Tab-separated table of C-alpha atoms and ligand atoms in Angstrom:
chain	number	residue	atom	x	y	z
A	316	MET	CA	-128.254	-13.199	-47.477
A	317	ASN	CA	-126.865	-15.320	-50.047
A	318	LEU	CA	-123.462	-16.394	-49.697
A	319	LYS	CA	-122.417	-16.420	-53.291
A	320	GLU	CA	-124.102	-13.267	-54.378
A	321	LEU	CA	-121.962	-11.570	-51.207
A	322	ARG	CA	-118.685	-12.773	-52.449
A	323	ASN	CA	-119.558	-11.961	-56.117
A	324	HIS	CA	-119.561	-8.041	-54.750
A	325	LEU	CA	-116.846	-8.033	-52.593
A	326	PRO	CA	-113.287	-7.043	-53.609
A	327	SER	CA	-111.048	-10.403	-53.618
A	328	ARG	CA	-109.163	-8.950	-50.736
A	329	VAL	CA	-111.875	-9.640	-48.622
A	330	LYS	CA	-113.006	-13.143	-46.896
A	331	VAL	CA	-116.139	-13.599	-45.139
A	332	LEU	CA	-116.042	-15.420	-41.425
A	333	ALA	CA	-119.386	-16.978	-40.892
A	334	VAL	CA	-119.618	-15.737	-37.036
A	335	SER	CA	-121.663	-19.449	-36.175
A	336	LYS	CA	-122.147	-18.803	-32.354
A	337	GLY	CA	-125.790	-19.347	-31.679
A	338	GLN	CA	-126.175	-21.342	-34.652
A	339	ASP	CA	-126.836	-25.184	-34.804
A	340	ILE	CA	-124.641	-27.881	-36.455
A	341	SER	CA	-127.013	-28.453	-39.378
A	342	SER	CA	-127.049	-24.789	-40.142
A	343	ILE	CA	-123.476	-24.627	-40.151
A	344	ARG	CA	-123.186	-27.697	-42.149
A	345	LEU	CA	-125.820	-26.258	-44.662
A	346	LEU	CA	-123.132	-22.954	-44.782
A	347	ALA	CA	-119.753	-25.132	-45.425
A	348	SER	CA	-121.556	-27.499	-48.269
A	349	SER	CA	-121.869	-24.498	-50.197
A	350	GLY	CA	-118.167	-23.584	-49.709
A	351	GLN	CA	-117.479	-21.750	-46.626
A	352	ILE	CA	-114.306	-22.381	-45.101
A	353	ASP	CA	-114.124	-19.848	-42.209
A	354	PHE	CA	-116.287	-19.804	-39.072
A	355	GLY	CA	-115.879	-17.980	-35.835
A	356	GLU	CA	-117.223	-18.486	-32.260
A	357	SER	CA	-116.992	-16.339	-29.248
A	358	ARG	CA	-117.671	-18.565	-26.567
A	359	VAL	CA	-115.142	-21.662	-25.488
A	360	GLN	CA	-117.826	-23.499	-24.035
A	361	GLU	CA	-120.523	-23.612	-26.661
A	362	ALA	CA	-117.463	-24.194	-29.629
A	363	LEU	CA	-115.721	-26.708	-28.066
A	364	PRO	CA	-118.340	-29.867	-28.500
A	365	LYS	CA	-119.709	-28.064	-31.892
A	366	VAL	CA	-116.490	-28.096	-33.321
A	367	ASP	CA	-116.082	-31.881	-31.994
A	368	LEU	CA	-119.448	-32.819	-33.729
A	369	LEU	CA	-118.457	-31.159	-36.980
A	370	LYS	CA	-114.850	-32.628	-36.868
A	371	ASP	CA	-115.359	-34.518	-40.247
A	372	LEU	CA	-115.701	-31.375	-42.207
A	373	ILE	CA	-111.930	-31.523	-42.459
A	374	ASP	CA	-111.392	-28.160	-44.922
A	375	ILE	CA	-113.140	-25.985	-41.913
A	376	ARG	CA	-110.842	-23.430	-40.123
A	377	TRP	CA	-112.053	-22.137	-36.724
A	378	HIS	CA	-111.392	-18.600	-35.887
A	379	PHE	CA	-111.885	-17.734	-32.094
A	380	ILE	CA	-113.233	-14.117	-31.951
A	381	GLY	CA	-114.427	-13.664	-28.119
A	382	GLY	CA	-113.243	-12.540	-25.174
A	383	LEU	CA	-110.438	-14.985	-23.983
A	384	GLN	CA	-110.169	-15.740	-20.460
A	385	ALA	CA	-106.333	-17.116	-19.164
A	386	ASN	CA	-107.831	-20.539	-18.128
A	387	LYS	CA	-109.217	-21.244	-21.282
A	388	VAL	CA	-106.034	-20.443	-23.781
A	389	ARG	CA	-104.933	-23.940	-23.881
A	390	GLN	CA	-108.361	-25.293	-25.288
A	391	VAL	CA	-108.347	-22.478	-27.685
A	392	VAL	CA	-104.939	-22.766	-28.836
A	393	ARG	CA	-105.603	-26.429	-29.268
A	394	THR	CA	-108.936	-25.779	-31.371
A	395	PHE	CA	-108.942	-22.662	-33.383
A	396	ASP	CA	-106.370	-21.865	-36.399
A	397	VAL	CA	-106.787	-17.752	-35.952
A	398	ILE	CA	-107.555	-15.691	-32.736
A	399	HIS	CA	-108.872	-12.575	-33.415
A	400	SER	CA	-109.652	-11.192	-29.934
A	401	VAL	CA	-106.057	-11.149	-28.417
A	402	ASP	CA	-106.169	-7.697	-26.210
A	403	SER	CA	-103.411	-7.115	-24.113
A	404	LEU	CA	-99.833	-8.238	-24.198
A	405	LYS	CA	-100.216	-10.421	-21.276
A	406	LEU	CA	-102.660	-12.560	-23.113
A	407	ALA	CA	-100.474	-12.800	-26.062
A	408	LYS	CA	-97.543	-14.046	-24.175
A	409	ARG	CA	-99.748	-16.639	-22.661
A	410	ILE	CA	-100.653	-17.941	-26.004
A	411	SER	CA	-97.165	-17.998	-27.653
A	412	ARG	CA	-95.875	-19.983	-24.396
A	413	ILE	CA	-98.831	-22.225	-24.448
A	414	ALA	CA	-98.843	-22.889	-28.359
A	415	GLY	CA	-94.954	-23.638	-27.942
A	416	GLU	CA	-96.051	-26.557	-25.662
A	417	GLU	CA	-98.654	-27.665	-27.935
A	418	CYS	CA	-96.891	-27.554	-31.099
A	419	LYS	CA	-98.775	-24.873	-32.568
A	420	LYS	CA	-98.538	-21.490	-34.044
A	421	PRO	CA	-101.570	-20.054	-34.182
A	422	ILE	CA	-102.205	-17.012	-36.537
A	423	VAL	CA	-103.497	-13.920	-34.150
A	424	MET	CA	-104.926	-10.404	-34.549
A	425	ALA	CA	-104.500	-7.634	-31.614
A	426	GLN	CA	-107.675	-6.391	-30.890
A	427	VAL	CA	-107.637	-2.746	-30.643
A	428	LYS	CA	-110.386	-0.164	-29.506
A	429	PHE	CA	-110.273	3.365	-30.799
A	430	ARG	CA	-112.465	5.134	-28.651
A	431	ASN	CA	-113.226	4.396	-24.680
A	432	ASP	CA	-115.870	1.567	-25.010
A	433	PRO	CA	-116.475	0.197	-21.315
A	434	ASN	CA	-118.412	-2.817	-23.134
A	435	LYS	CA	-115.597	-3.976	-25.363
A	436	GLY	CA	-111.813	-5.330	-24.433
A	437	GLY	CA	-109.038	-4.601	-26.328
A	438	PHE	CA	-105.756	-2.606	-26.726
A	439	ASN	CA	-105.951	1.107	-26.818
A	440	SER	CA	-103.771	2.216	-29.716
A	441	GLU	CA	-101.138	3.657	-27.542
A	442	ASP	CA	-100.529	0.488	-25.521
A	443	LEU	CA	-100.300	-1.491	-28.695
A	444	LEU	CA	-97.085	0.712	-29.603
A	445	ASN	CA	-95.738	0.591	-26.368
A	446	SER	CA	-95.783	-3.492	-26.418
A	447	TRP	CA	-95.277	-3.798	-30.292
A	448	ASN	CA	-91.608	-4.361	-29.588
A	449	GLU	CA	-92.078	-7.068	-27.134
A	450	LEU	CA	-95.590	-8.390	-29.385
A	451	ILE	CA	-93.792	-8.872	-32.545
A	452	GLU	CA	-90.810	-11.070	-30.570
A	453	LEU	CA	-93.095	-13.633	-29.583
A	454	PRO	CA	-92.242	-16.947	-31.205
A	455	ASN	CA	-95.157	-19.166	-31.478
A	456	ILE	CA	-97.907	-16.827	-32.528
A	457	ASP	CA	-98.025	-15.296	-36.435
A	458	LEU	CA	-99.374	-11.571	-35.870
A	459	VAL	CA	-101.164	-10.738	-38.901
A	460	GLY	CA	-103.569	-7.873	-38.319
A	461	LEU	CA	-105.825	-5.784	-36.335
A	462	MET	CA	-109.181	-6.824	-35.105
A	463	THR	CA	-112.291	-3.600	-33.939
A	464	ILE	CA	-115.329	-3.659	-33.018
A	465	ALA	CA	-117.263	-0.537	-33.153
A	466	PRO	CA	-119.124	0.952	-30.333
A	467	LEU	CA	-122.920	-0.059	-30.239
A	468	SER	CA	-123.923	3.583	-30.068
A	469	PHE	CA	-122.045	4.649	-33.312
A	470	ASP	CA	-123.841	5.316	-36.595
A	471	LEU	CA	-122.409	4.119	-39.808
A	472	THR	CA	-120.736	7.610	-40.732
A	473	GLN	CA	-118.917	7.461	-37.348
A	474	ARG	CA	-118.146	3.554	-37.556
A	475	LYS	CA	-116.447	4.030	-41.399
A	476	LEU	CA	-114.471	6.757	-39.702
A	477	LEU	CA	-113.259	4.192	-36.935
A	478	PHE	CA	-112.427	1.530	-39.721
A	479	LYS	CA	-110.328	3.890	-41.785
A	480	GLU	CA	-108.448	4.671	-38.713
A	481	CYS	CA	-108.003	0.668	-37.994
A	482	ARG	CA	-106.619	0.375	-41.368
A	483	LEU	CA	-104.370	3.173	-41.146
A	484	PHE	CA	-103.122	1.948	-37.964
A	485	ALA	CA	-102.376	-1.503	-39.320
A	486	ASP	CA	-100.599	-0.192	-42.385
A	487	LYS	CA	-98.232	1.832	-40.138
A	488	LEU	CA	-97.744	-1.579	-38.278
A	489	ARG	CA	-97.096	-2.956	-41.806
A	490	LEU	CA	-99.987	-5.717	-40.810
A	491	GLU	CA	-102.038	-6.912	-43.703
A	492	ASP	CA	-105.479	-7.662	-42.240
A	493	CYS	CA	-108.134	-5.758	-40.811
A	494	SER	CA	-110.907	-7.824	-39.422
A	495	MET	CA	-113.918	-5.371	-39.171
A	496	GLY	CA	-116.900	-5.248	-39.814
A	497	MET	CA	-120.375	-7.403	-38.604
A	498	SER	CA	-123.922	-7.731	-40.074
A	499	ALA	CA	-124.843	-4.486	-39.830
A	500	ASP	CA	-121.648	-2.304	-40.934
A	501	TRP	CA	-119.805	-4.716	-43.344
A	502	LYS	CA	-120.116	-2.352	-46.399
A	503	GLU	CA	-118.789	0.435	-44.203
A	504	ALA	CA	-115.901	-1.776	-43.372
A	505	VAL	CA	-115.163	-3.132	-46.890
A	506	GLU	CA	-115.060	0.276	-48.260
A	507	SER	CA	-112.483	0.983	-45.359
A	508	GLY	CA	-110.140	-1.423	-45.998
A	509	ALA	CA	-111.254	-4.541	-44.466
A	510	THR	CA	-109.868	-8.162	-45.175
A	511	TRP	CA	-112.486	-10.031	-42.993
A	512	ILE	CA	-115.629	-9.369	-42.336
A	513	ARG	CA	-117.699	-11.187	-39.524
A	514	LEU	CA	-121.272	-11.903	-40.530
A	515	GLY	CA	-123.112	-13.891	-38.201
A	516	THR	CA	-127.191	-12.908	-38.278
A	517	SER	CA	-127.025	-11.538	-41.679
A	518	LEU	CA	-125.722	-15.295	-43.031
A	519	PHE	CA	-127.322	-17.332	-40.820
A	520	GLY	CA	-130.677	-15.826	-39.283
A	521	SER	CA	-130.984	-14.818	-35.744
A	522	ARG	CA	-129.227	-16.588	-33.170
A	523	LEU	CA	-130.629	-19.392	-30.742
B	980	PLP	C1	-121.427	-12.015	-32.732
B	980	PLP	C2	-120.131	-11.527	-33.137
B	980	PLP	C3	-120.046	-11.188	-34.162
B	980	PLP	C4	-121.343	-11.558	-35.676
B	980	PLP	O1	-122.278	-10.220	-35.150
B	980	PLP	P1	-123.616	-10.039	-35.946
B	980	PLP	O2	-124.237	-8.499	-35.655
B	980	PLP	O3	-124.701	-11.305	-35.808
B	980	PLP	O4	-123.359	-10.475	-37.430
B	980	PLP	C5	-118.774	-10.644	-35.246
B	980	PLP	N1	-118.047	-9.966	-34.379
B	980	PLP	C6	-117.882	-10.743	-32.861
B	980	PLP	C7	-116.862	-10.500	-32.383
B	980	PLP	C8	-118.977	-10.966	-32.400
B	980	PLP	O5	-118.813	-11.433	-31.271
């Protein structure tokens, strides 16, 4: 899919996150040279050497979108500008504490699962509401939105319903951003009010 054409079709509120996991350095450089600024990685081990090899691209922003283990938080806080996958209050507290030590204030999103999906992490909506007061008091994170991933088994109609639910929940919490939609379902996400779509294979081609 051509990025420029895609951008022309998207409402102006929608930003494209180029998910570069499993993609090589030259493909990332190529996309960056066409003006793409935001890149997403989901594995710390894979991301750190890539970020280092690309550090001459000073305009790039790195987004972390994968499951984040406690012992990787410091590396992620040092390297990434945005974290889409904050899936518990405990993790949010740790990120805030370590960000303080590192003199950082990452932009974060709370990952929410609106259906029971054993394959994916995330707050369920009730947990998020229960944690809300503590979450918004954390001094060294900037909570701007919600992130969700549709269960693999869902068809596009079900995905669209789920994305709408995410948008409504974000509105209720007065959060601007919804990071939702991937190569298979970004259209449904855009129609439902996404502000970030996370595209890997549809932008880059298949992963290594
Ligand atoms: C890999 C990944 C994507 C991109 O998936 P594609 O199907 O290649 O577009 C988006 N979001 C998350 C959280 C991912 O891990």
